[in-house]
PDB file of C-alpha atoms in Angstrom:
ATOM      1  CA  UNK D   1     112.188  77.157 123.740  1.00 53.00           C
ATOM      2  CA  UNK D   2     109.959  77.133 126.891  1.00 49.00           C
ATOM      3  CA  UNK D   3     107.087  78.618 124.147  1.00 53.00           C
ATOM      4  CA  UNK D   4     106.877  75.560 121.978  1.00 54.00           C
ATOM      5  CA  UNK D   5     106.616  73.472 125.808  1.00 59.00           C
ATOM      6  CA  UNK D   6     104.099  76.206 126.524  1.00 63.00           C
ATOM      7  CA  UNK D   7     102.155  75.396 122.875  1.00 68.00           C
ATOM      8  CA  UNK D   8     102.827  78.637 121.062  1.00 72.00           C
ATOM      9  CA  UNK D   9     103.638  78.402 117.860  1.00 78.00           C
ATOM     10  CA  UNK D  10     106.097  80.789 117.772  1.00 83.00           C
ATOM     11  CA  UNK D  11     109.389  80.774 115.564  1.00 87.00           C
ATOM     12  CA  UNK D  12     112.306  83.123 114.929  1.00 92.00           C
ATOM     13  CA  UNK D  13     112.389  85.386 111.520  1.00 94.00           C
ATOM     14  CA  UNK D  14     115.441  87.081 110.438  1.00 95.00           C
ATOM     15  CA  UNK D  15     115.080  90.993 109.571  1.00 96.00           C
ATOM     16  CA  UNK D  16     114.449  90.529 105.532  1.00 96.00           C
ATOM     17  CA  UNK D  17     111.183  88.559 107.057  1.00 95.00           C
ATOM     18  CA  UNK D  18     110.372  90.750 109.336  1.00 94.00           C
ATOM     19  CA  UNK D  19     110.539  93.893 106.587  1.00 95.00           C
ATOM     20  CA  UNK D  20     108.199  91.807 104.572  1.00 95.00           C
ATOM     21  CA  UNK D  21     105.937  90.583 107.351  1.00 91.00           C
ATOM     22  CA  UNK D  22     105.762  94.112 108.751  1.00 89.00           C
ATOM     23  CA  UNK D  23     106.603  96.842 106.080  1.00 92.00           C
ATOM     24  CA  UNK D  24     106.415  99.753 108.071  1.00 91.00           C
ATOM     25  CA  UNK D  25     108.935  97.722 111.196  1.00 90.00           C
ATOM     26  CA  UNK D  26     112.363  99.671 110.483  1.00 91.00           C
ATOM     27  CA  UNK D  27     114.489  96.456 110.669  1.00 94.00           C
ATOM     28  CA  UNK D  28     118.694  97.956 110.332  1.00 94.00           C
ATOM     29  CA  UNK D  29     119.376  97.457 114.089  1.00 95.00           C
ATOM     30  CA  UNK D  30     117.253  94.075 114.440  1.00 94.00           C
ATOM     31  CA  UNK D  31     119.071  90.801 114.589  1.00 94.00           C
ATOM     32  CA  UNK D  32     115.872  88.636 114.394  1.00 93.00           C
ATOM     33  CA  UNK D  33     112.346  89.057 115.401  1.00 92.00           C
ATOM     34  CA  UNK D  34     109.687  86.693 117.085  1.00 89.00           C
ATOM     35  CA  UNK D  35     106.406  85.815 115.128  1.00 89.00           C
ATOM     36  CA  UNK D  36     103.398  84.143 116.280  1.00 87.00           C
ATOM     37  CA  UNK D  37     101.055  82.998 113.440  1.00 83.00           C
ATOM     38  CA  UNK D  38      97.886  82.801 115.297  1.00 77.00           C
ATOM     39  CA  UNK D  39      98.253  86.594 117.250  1.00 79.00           C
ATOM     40  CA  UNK D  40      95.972  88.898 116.851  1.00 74.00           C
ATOM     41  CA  UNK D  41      95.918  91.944 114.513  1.00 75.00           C
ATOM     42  CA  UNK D  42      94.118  95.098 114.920  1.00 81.00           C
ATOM     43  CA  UNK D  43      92.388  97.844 112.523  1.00 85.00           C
ATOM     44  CA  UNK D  44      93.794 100.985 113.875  1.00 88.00           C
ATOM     45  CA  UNK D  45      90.528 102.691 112.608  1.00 92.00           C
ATOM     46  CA  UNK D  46      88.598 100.181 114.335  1.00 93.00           C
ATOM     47  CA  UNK D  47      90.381 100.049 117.797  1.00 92.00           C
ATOM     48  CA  UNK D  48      90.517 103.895 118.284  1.00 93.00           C
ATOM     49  CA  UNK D  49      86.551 103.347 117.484  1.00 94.00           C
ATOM     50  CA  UNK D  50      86.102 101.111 119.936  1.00 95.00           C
ATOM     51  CA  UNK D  51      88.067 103.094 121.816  1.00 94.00           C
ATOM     52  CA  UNK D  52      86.050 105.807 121.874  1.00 94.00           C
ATOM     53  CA  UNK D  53      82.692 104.245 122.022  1.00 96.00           C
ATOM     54  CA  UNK D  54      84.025 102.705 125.389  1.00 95.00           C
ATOM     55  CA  UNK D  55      84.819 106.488 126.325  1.00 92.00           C
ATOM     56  CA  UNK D  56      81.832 107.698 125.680  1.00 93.00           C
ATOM     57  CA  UNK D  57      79.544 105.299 127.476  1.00 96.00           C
ATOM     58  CA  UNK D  58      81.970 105.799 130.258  1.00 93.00           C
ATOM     59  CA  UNK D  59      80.955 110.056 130.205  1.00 91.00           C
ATOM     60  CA  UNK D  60      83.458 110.575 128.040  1.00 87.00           C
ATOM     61  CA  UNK D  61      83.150 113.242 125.444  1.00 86.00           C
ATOM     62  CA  UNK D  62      85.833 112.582 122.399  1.00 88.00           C
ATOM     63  CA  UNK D  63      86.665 115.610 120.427  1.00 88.00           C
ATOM     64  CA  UNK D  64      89.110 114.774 117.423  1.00 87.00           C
ATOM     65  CA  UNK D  65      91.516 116.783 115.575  1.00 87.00           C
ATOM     66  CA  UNK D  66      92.509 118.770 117.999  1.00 87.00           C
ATOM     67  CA  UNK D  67      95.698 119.642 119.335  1.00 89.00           C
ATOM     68  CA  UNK D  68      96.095 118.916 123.378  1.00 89.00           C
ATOM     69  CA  UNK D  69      96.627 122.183 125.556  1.00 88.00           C
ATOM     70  CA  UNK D  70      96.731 120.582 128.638  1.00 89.00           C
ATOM     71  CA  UNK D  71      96.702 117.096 130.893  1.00 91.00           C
ATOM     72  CA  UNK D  72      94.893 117.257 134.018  1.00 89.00           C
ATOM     73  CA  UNK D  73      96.255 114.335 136.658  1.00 92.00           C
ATOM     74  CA  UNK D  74      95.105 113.109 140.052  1.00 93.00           C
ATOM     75  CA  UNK D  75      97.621 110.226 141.956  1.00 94.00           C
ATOM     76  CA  UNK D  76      99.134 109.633 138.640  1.00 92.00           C
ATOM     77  CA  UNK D  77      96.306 109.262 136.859  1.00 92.00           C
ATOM     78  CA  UNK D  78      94.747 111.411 133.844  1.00 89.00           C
ATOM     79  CA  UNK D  79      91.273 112.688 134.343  1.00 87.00           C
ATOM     80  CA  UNK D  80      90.807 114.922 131.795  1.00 85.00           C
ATOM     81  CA  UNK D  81      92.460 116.525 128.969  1.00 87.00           C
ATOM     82  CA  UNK D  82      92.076 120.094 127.394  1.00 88.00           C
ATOM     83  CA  UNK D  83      92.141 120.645 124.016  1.00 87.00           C
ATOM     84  CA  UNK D  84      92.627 123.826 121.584  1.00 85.00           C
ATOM     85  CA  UNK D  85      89.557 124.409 119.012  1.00 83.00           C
ATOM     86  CA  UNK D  86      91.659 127.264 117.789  1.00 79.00           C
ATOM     87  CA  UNK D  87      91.215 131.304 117.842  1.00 69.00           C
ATOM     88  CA  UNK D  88      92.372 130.549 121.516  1.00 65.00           C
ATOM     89  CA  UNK D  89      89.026 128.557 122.203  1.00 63.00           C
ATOM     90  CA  UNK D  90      89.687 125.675 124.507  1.00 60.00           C
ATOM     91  CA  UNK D  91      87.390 122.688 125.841  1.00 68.00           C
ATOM     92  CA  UNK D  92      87.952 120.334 128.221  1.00 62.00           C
TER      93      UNK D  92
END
């Protein structure tokens, strides 16, 4: 495999490995699946954070649990996003 020339360690797990390597990974239409030991992993808790730290410092304001009402764009590009506070209040 051009990854072991390349020095990954990578190897080829069947699907019961992959349902216990990954419990959540629906694995009835997989043949195999590729794992790499030494990739990273990622609090989702922790990453949407950072996330939103980077946001902010950027001018960002974050707003959570609230349901999008609207996605401004500009050359394919978000630039803003409206959200619903409820009672038909929106911010954005």
């Amino acid at each position: 495999m051009l990854e072991h020339r390349s020095g990954v360690d990578v190897r080829e797990i069947g699907p019961d490995e992959v349902s216990s390597l990954f419990p959540l990974c629906r694995t009835d239409d997989i043949m195999a699946g590729f794992y790499v030991e030494g990739d990273g992993r990622v609090n989702p808790v922790d990453a949407a954070t950072a996330l939103a730290k980077g946001a902010r410092m950027k001018g960002a304001r974050v707003i959570e649990n609230a349901p999008i009402a609207a996605v401004a764009t500009n050359g394919g590009k978000v630039t803003g996003v409206r959200v619903d506070l409820g009672g038909g209040e929106e911010v954005g």
